[in-house]
Amino acid sequence: MKSIIIRILKQLINEPRTLALMLLAPLFVMSLIYLLLEDSNYTPKIGVVNISNQLVSNLSDNIDVITLLDNVEVDNLLENNELDAVLSMNNNTLTLTVLENNSKTTKSILLIKKELERSMSVCFETHYLYGKTDDSYFDSMGYVFLTLLVLMFTFIVSGMSIVREHFSNTLERLLMTPMKRWQIISGYTCGFGVIAVIQSLLLLVLTVFVLKVPIVGSFWLATLILGIAN
């Protein structure tokens, strides 16, 4: 099994294009996704509870506004993505509730605050069910794309290598040796797994330290889990 791992690693190191596809291409794609998700022309959709008609009318200029009843389940509407935010009035205090902070909710908050500053003087509070105030949409979805990129490029490169070895009869020669099938499978898995861990490390460094996506927990544990999972 050890010989297979060493052979796989040497094979990848001696193929610069394959190595670049596995290590550098995910970094480029991740950066491209970051640039694409940074700006959005999305029109926020908010629900209002006990809000004056004048304020609702003013908000409707830039936001899709839906009037809700007092007993409506706000959390369910937010979690089902039916609304981006809910603005309510209680004891002369306006409260804006959102599921988490992303580009949609950030735009909603900015538009609502701007309108409130223009219309009235009120106490304004914002509550997030998840996330922080300065999180962007990419901050919320970055790790989803990260996992998919690692999985996709690892699958592509490992699949290409196995197909190439099948046509060169390398696999057939391995099967004729005293080596057991599980040893062969484990050798290939560990060989590509080493590259997957390196790939995960590079992507996490880019995501956390360059693109500034927040992380909770151990950076090295996240790298290990991501490498093993892929």
PDB file of N, CA and C in Angstrom, residues 114-174:
ATOM      1  N   LYS A 114     -32.446  54.154   6.314  1.00  0.00           N
ATOM      2  CA  LYS A 114     -32.454  55.412   5.577  1.00  0.00           C
ATOM      3  C   LYS A 114     -33.840  56.035   5.589  1.00  0.00           C
ATOM      4  N   GLU A 115     -34.861  55.209   5.405  1.00  0.00           N
ATOM      5  CA  GLU A 115     -36.229  55.713   5.394  1.00  0.00           C
ATOM      6  C   GLU A 115     -36.659  56.181   6.783  1.00  0.00           C
ATOM      7  N   LEU A 116     -36.246  55.453   7.814  1.00  0.00           N
ATOM      8  CA  LEU A 116     -36.600  55.842   9.178  1.00  0.00           C
ATOM      9  C   LEU A 116     -35.952  57.170   9.565  1.00  0.00           C
ATOM     10  N   GLU A 117     -34.722  57.348   9.167  1.00  0.00           N
ATOM     11  CA  GLU A 117     -34.041  58.604   9.465  1.00  0.00           C
ATOM     12  C   GLU A 117     -34.742  59.780   8.799  1.00  0.00           C
ATOM     13  N   ARG A 118     -35.336  59.506   7.656  1.00  0.00           N
ATOM     14  CA  ARG A 118     -36.012  60.573   6.929  1.00  0.00           C
ATOM     15  C   ARG A 118     -37.420  60.829   7.455  1.00  0.00           C
ATOM     16  N   SER A 119     -38.079  59.785   7.956  1.00  0.00           N
ATOM     17  CA  SER A 119     -39.493  59.882   8.301  1.00  0.00           C
ATOM     18  C   SER A 119     -39.759  60.206   9.762  1.00  0.00           C
ATOM     19  N   MET A 120     -38.983  59.623  10.694  1.00  0.00           N
ATOM     20  CA  MET A 120     -39.325  59.766  12.106  1.00  0.00           C
ATOM     21  C   MET A 120     -38.104  59.526  12.978  1.00  0.00           C
ATOM     22  N   SER A 121     -38.247  59.872  14.241  1.00  0.00           N
ATOM     23  CA  SER A 121     -37.205  59.612  15.240  1.00  0.00           C
ATOM     24  C   SER A 121     -37.688  58.485  16.138  1.00  0.00           C
ATOM     25  N   VAL A 122     -37.122  57.299  15.977  1.00  0.00           N
ATOM     26  CA  VAL A 122     -37.550  56.133  16.750  1.00  0.00           C
ATOM     27  C   VAL A 122     -36.331  55.363  17.232  1.00  0.00           C
ATOM     28  N   CYS A 123     -36.564  54.490  18.224  1.00  0.00           N
ATOM     29  CA  CYS A 123     -35.516  53.583  18.693  1.00  0.00           C
ATOM     30  C   CYS A 123     -35.498  52.368  17.778  1.00  0.00           C
ATOM     31  N   PHE A 124     -34.383  52.103  17.129  1.00  0.00           N
ATOM     32  CA  PHE A 124     -34.296  51.055  16.110  1.00  0.00           C
ATOM     33  C   PHE A 124     -33.341  49.963  16.569  1.00  0.00           C
ATOM     34  N   GLU A 125     -33.824  48.710  16.621  1.00  0.00           N
ATOM     35  CA  GLU A 125     -33.009  47.577  17.032  1.00  0.00           C
ATOM     36  C   GLU A 125     -33.036  46.505  15.950  1.00  0.00           C
ATOM     37  N   THR A 126     -31.899  45.842  15.725  1.00  0.00           N
ATOM     38  CA  THR A 126     -31.793  44.764  14.742  1.00  0.00           C
ATOM     39  C   THR A 126     -31.334  43.496  15.434  1.00  0.00           C
ATOM     40  N   HIS A 127     -32.066  42.390  15.206  1.00  0.00           N
ATOM     41  CA  HIS A 127     -31.720  41.103  15.806  1.00  0.00           C
ATOM     42  C   HIS A 127     -31.443  40.093  14.695  1.00  0.00           C
ATOM     43  N   TYR A 128     -30.343  39.351  14.812  1.00  0.00           N
ATOM     44  CA  TYR A 128     -29.994  38.294  13.866  1.00  0.00           C
ATOM     45  C   TYR A 128     -30.184  36.941  14.537  1.00  0.00           C
ATOM     46  N   LEU A 129     -30.901  36.046  13.860  1.00  0.00           N
ATOM     47  CA  LEU A 129     -31.015  34.689  14.378  1.00  0.00           C
ATOM     48  C   LEU A 129     -29.687  33.962  14.242  1.00  0.00           C
ATOM     49  N   TYR A 130     -28.976  34.223  13.154  1.00  0.00           N
ATOM     50  CA  TYR A 130     -27.657  33.638  12.924  1.00  0.00           C
ATOM     51  C   TYR A 130     -26.752  34.705  12.329  1.00  0.00           C
ATOM     52  N   GLY A 131     -25.435  34.559  12.560  1.00  0.00           N
ATOM     53  CA  GLY A 131     -24.480  35.447  11.920  1.00  0.00           C
ATOM     54  C   GLY A 131     -24.218  36.723  12.700  1.00  0.00           C
ATOM     55  N   LYS A 132     -23.441  37.610  12.052  1.00  0.00           N
ATOM     56  CA  LYS A 132     -23.052  38.866  12.667  1.00  0.00           C
ATOM     57  C   LYS A 132     -23.459  40.026  11.769  1.00  0.00           C
ATOM     58  N   THR A 133     -23.266  41.224  12.283  1.00  0.00           N
ATOM     59  CA  THR A 133     -23.738  42.407  11.579  1.00  0.00           C
ATOM     60  C   THR A 133     -23.022  42.624  10.250  1.00  0.00           C
ATOM     61  N   ASP A 134     -21.721  42.364  10.223  1.00  0.00           N
ATOM     62  CA  ASP A 134     -20.939  42.678   9.030  1.00  0.00           C
ATOM     63  C   ASP A 134     -20.741  41.491   8.094  1.00  0.00           C
ATOM     64  N   ASP A 135     -21.509  40.418   8.266  1.00  0.00           N
ATOM     65  CA  ASP A 135     -21.397  39.266   7.368  1.00  0.00           C
ATOM     66  C   ASP A 135     -22.029  39.578   6.019  1.00  0.00           C
ATOM     67  N   SER A 136     -21.385  39.144   4.953  1.00  0.00           N
ATOM     68  CA  SER A 136     -21.942  39.289   3.609  1.00  0.00           C
ATOM     69  C   SER A 136     -22.558  37.960   3.174  1.00  0.00           C
ATOM     70  N   TYR A 137     -23.164  37.967   1.979  1.00  0.00           N
ATOM     71  CA  TYR A 137     -23.756  36.727   1.469  1.00  0.00           C
ATOM     72  C   TYR A 137     -22.674  35.679   1.235  1.00  0.00           C
ATOM     73  N   PHE A 138     -21.512  36.109   0.776  1.00  0.00           N
ATOM     74  CA  PHE A 138     -20.412  35.167   0.566  1.00  0.00           C
ATOM     75  C   PHE A 138     -19.932  34.595   1.896  1.00  0.00           C
ATOM     76  N   ASP A 139     -19.976  35.397   2.961  1.00  0.00           N
ATOM     77  CA  ASP A 139     -19.601  34.892   4.281  1.00  0.00           C
ATOM     78  C   ASP A 139     -20.516  33.754   4.715  1.00  0.00           C
ATOM     79  N   SER A 140     -21.786  33.836   4.333  1.00  0.00           N
ATOM     80  CA  SER A 140     -22.748  32.802   4.716  1.00  0.00           C
ATOM     81  C   SER A 140     -22.600  31.536   3.882  1.00  0.00           C
ATOM     82  N   MET A 141     -22.259  31.687   2.606  1.00  0.00           N
ATOM     83  CA  MET A 141     -22.240  30.550   1.691  1.00  0.00           C
ATOM     84  C   MET A 141     -20.833  30.111   1.295  1.00  0.00           C
ATOM     85  N   GLY A 142     -19.807  30.805   1.767  1.00  0.00           N
ATOM     86  CA  GLY A 142     -18.443  30.520   1.327  1.00  0.00           C
ATOM     87  C   GLY A 142     -17.999  29.097   1.565  1.00  0.00           C
ATOM     88  N   TYR A 143     -18.325  28.542   2.742  1.00  0.00           N
ATOM     89  CA  TYR A 143     -17.862  27.193   3.065  1.00  0.00           C
ATOM     90  C   TYR A 143     -18.609  26.123   2.272  1.00  0.00           C
ATOM     91  N   VAL A 144     -19.812  26.449   1.812  1.00  0.00           N
ATOM     92  CA  VAL A 144     -20.531  25.517   0.936  1.00  0.00           C
ATOM     93  C   VAL A 144     -19.790  25.393  -0.392  1.00  0.00           C
ATOM     94  N   PHE A 145     -19.435  26.524  -0.982  1.00  0.00           N
ATOM     95  CA  PHE A 145     -18.685  26.509  -2.238  1.00  0.00           C
ATOM     96  C   PHE A 145     -17.312  25.873  -2.050  1.00  0.00           C
ATOM     97  N   LEU A 146     -16.682  26.130  -0.915  1.00  0.00           N
ATOM     98  CA  LEU A 146     -15.361  25.567  -0.643  1.00  0.00           C
ATOM     99  C   LEU A 146     -15.403  24.039  -0.678  1.00  0.00           C
ATOM    100  N   THR A 147     -16.379  23.465   0.006  1.00  0.00           N
ATOM    101  CA  THR A 147     -16.513  22.002   0.046  1.00  0.00           C
ATOM    102  C   THR A 147     -16.792  21.430  -1.336  1.00  0.00           C
ATOM    103  N   LEU A 148     -17.675  22.092  -2.083  1.00  0.00           N
ATOM    104  CA  LEU A 148     -18.011  21.602  -3.422  1.00  0.00           C
ATOM    105  C   LEU A 148     -16.806  21.662  -4.357  1.00  0.00           C
ATOM    106  N   LEU A 149     -16.011  22.710  -4.248  1.00  0.00           N
ATOM    107  CA  LEU A 149     -14.834  22.842  -5.113  1.00  0.00           C
ATOM    108  C   LEU A 149     -13.803  21.762  -4.824  1.00  0.00           C
ATOM    109  N   VAL A 150     -13.543  21.517  -3.544  1.00  0.00           N
ATOM    110  CA  VAL A 150     -12.589  20.462  -3.186  1.00  0.00           C
ATOM    111  C   VAL A 150     -13.074  19.115  -3.697  1.00  0.00           C
ATOM    112  N   LEU A 151     -14.344  18.821  -3.487  1.00  0.00           N
ATOM    113  CA  LEU A 151     -14.908  17.544  -3.935  1.00  0.00           C
ATOM    114  C   LEU A 151     -14.845  17.416  -5.450  1.00  0.00           C
ATOM    115  N   MET A 152     -15.211  18.480  -6.159  1.00  0.00           N
ATOM    116  CA  MET A 152     -15.278  18.424  -7.619  1.00  0.00           C
ATOM    117  C   MET A 152     -13.899  18.208  -8.241  1.00  0.00           C
ATOM    118  N   PHE A 153     -12.916  19.000  -7.833  1.00  0.00           N
ATOM    119  CA  PHE A 153     -11.596  18.892  -8.456  1.00  0.00           C
ATOM    120  C   PHE A 153     -10.868  17.620  -8.039  1.00  0.00           C
ATOM    121  N   THR A 154     -11.069  17.167  -6.802  1.00  0.00           N
ATOM    122  CA  THR A 154     -10.473  15.894  -6.390  1.00  0.00           C
ATOM    123  C   THR A 154     -11.066  14.745  -7.191  1.00  0.00           C
ATOM    124  N   PHE A 155     -12.372  14.787  -7.397  1.00  0.00           N
ATOM    125  CA  PHE A 155     -13.043  13.737  -8.172  1.00  0.00           C
ATOM    126  C   PHE A 155     -12.562  13.732  -9.621  1.00  0.00           C
ATOM    127  N   ILE A 156     -12.429  14.919 -10.208  1.00  0.00           N
ATOM    128  CA  ILE A 156     -12.003  15.001 -11.609  1.00  0.00           C
ATOM    129  C   ILE A 156     -10.596  14.440 -11.790  1.00  0.00           C
ATOM    130  N   VAL A 157      -9.665  14.886 -10.949  1.00  0.00           N
ATOM    131  CA  VAL A 157      -8.271  14.464 -11.104  1.00  0.00           C
ATOM    132  C   VAL A 157      -8.101  12.983 -10.794  1.00  0.00           C
ATOM    133  N   SER A 158      -8.710  12.511  -9.717  1.00  0.00           N
ATOM    134  CA  SER A 158      -8.585  11.090  -9.372  1.00  0.00           C
ATOM    135  C   SER A 158      -9.246  10.213 -10.427  1.00  0.00           C
ATOM    136  N   GLY A 159     -10.376  10.660 -10.957  1.00  0.00           N
ATOM    137  CA  GLY A 159     -11.037   9.892 -12.011  1.00  0.00           C
ATOM    138  C   GLY A 159     -10.196   9.810 -13.266  1.00  0.00           C
ATOM    139  N   MET A 160      -9.587  10.929 -13.653  1.00  0.00           N
ATOM    140  CA  MET A 160      -8.717  10.931 -14.833  1.00  0.00           C
ATOM    141  C   MET A 160      -7.526   9.998 -14.641  1.00  0.00           C
ATOM    142  N   SER A 161      -6.940  10.011 -13.458  1.00  0.00           N
ATOM    143  CA  SER A 161      -5.768   9.165 -13.193  1.00  0.00           C
ATOM    144  C   SER A 161      -6.123   7.686 -13.231  1.00  0.00           C
ATOM    145  N   ILE A 162      -7.261   7.336 -12.643  1.00  0.00           N
ATOM    146  CA  ILE A 162      -7.669   5.928 -12.623  1.00  0.00           C
ATOM    147  C   ILE A 162      -7.995   5.433 -14.026  1.00  0.00           C
ATOM    148  N   VAL A 163      -8.676   6.265 -14.824  1.00  0.00           N
ATOM    149  CA  VAL A 163      -8.988   5.877 -16.204  1.00  0.00           C
ATOM    150  C   VAL A 163      -7.702   5.693 -17.008  1.00  0.00           C
ATOM    151  N   ARG A 164      -6.738   6.591 -16.815  1.00  0.00           N
ATOM    152  CA  ARG A 164      -5.465   6.483 -17.533  1.00  0.00           C
ATOM    153  C   ARG A 164      -4.725   5.201 -17.148  1.00  0.00           C
ATOM    154  N   GLU A 165      -4.738   4.865 -15.873  1.00  0.00           N
ATOM    155  CA  GLU A 165      -4.054   3.650 -15.433  1.00  0.00           C
ATOM    156  C   GLU A 165      -4.792   2.399 -15.895  1.00  0.00           C
ATOM    157  N   HIS A 166      -6.099   2.517 -16.057  1.00  0.00           N
ATOM    158  CA  HIS A 166      -6.855   1.372 -16.579  1.00  0.00           C
ATOM    159  C   HIS A 166      -6.461   1.084 -18.026  1.00  0.00           C
ATOM    160  N   PHE A 167      -6.337   2.126 -18.841  1.00  0.00           N
ATOM    161  CA  PHE A 167      -5.978   1.930 -20.241  1.00  0.00           C
ATOM    162  C   PHE A 167      -4.512   1.536 -20.406  1.00  0.00           C
ATOM    163  N   SER A 168      -3.680   1.881 -19.437  1.00  0.00           N
ATOM    164  CA  SER A 168      -2.269   1.474 -19.512  1.00  0.00           C
ATOM    165  C   SER A 168      -2.028   0.117 -18.842  1.00  0.00           C
ATOM    166  N   ASN A 169      -3.113  -0.533 -18.420  1.00  0.00           N
ATOM    167  CA  ASN A 169      -3.062  -1.871 -17.792  1.00  0.00           C
ATOM    168  C   ASN A 169      -2.325  -1.887 -16.445  1.00  0.00           C
ATOM    169  N   THR A 170      -2.163  -0.726 -15.844  1.00  0.00           N
ATOM    170  CA  THR A 170      -1.506  -0.683 -14.534  1.00  0.00           C
ATOM    171  C   THR A 170      -2.347  -1.376 -13.477  1.00  0.00           C
ATOM    172  N   LEU A 171      -3.648  -1.140 -13.504  1.00  0.00           N
ATOM    173  CA  LEU A 171      -4.532  -1.763 -12.514  1.00  0.00           C
ATOM    174  C   LEU A 171      -4.533  -3.279 -12.657  1.00  0.00           C
ATOM    175  N   GLU A 172      -4.538  -3.752 -13.908  1.00  0.00           N
ATOM    176  CA  GLU A 172      -4.541  -5.200 -14.120  1.00  0.00           C
ATOM    177  C   GLU A 172      -3.269  -5.836 -13.567  1.00  0.00           C
ATOM    178  N   ARG A 173      -2.143  -5.154 -13.751  1.00  0.00           N
ATOM    179  CA  ARG A 173      -0.890  -5.696 -13.222  1.00  0.00           C
ATOM    180  C   ARG A 173      -0.878  -5.694 -11.696  1.00  0.00           C
ATOM    181  N   LEU A 174      -1.490  -4.681 -11.100  1.00  0.00           N
ATOM    182  CA  LEU A 174      -1.575  -4.640  -9.640  1.00  0.00           C
ATOM    183  C   LEU A 174      -2.443  -5.771  -9.102  1.00  0.00           C
TER     184      LEU A 174
END
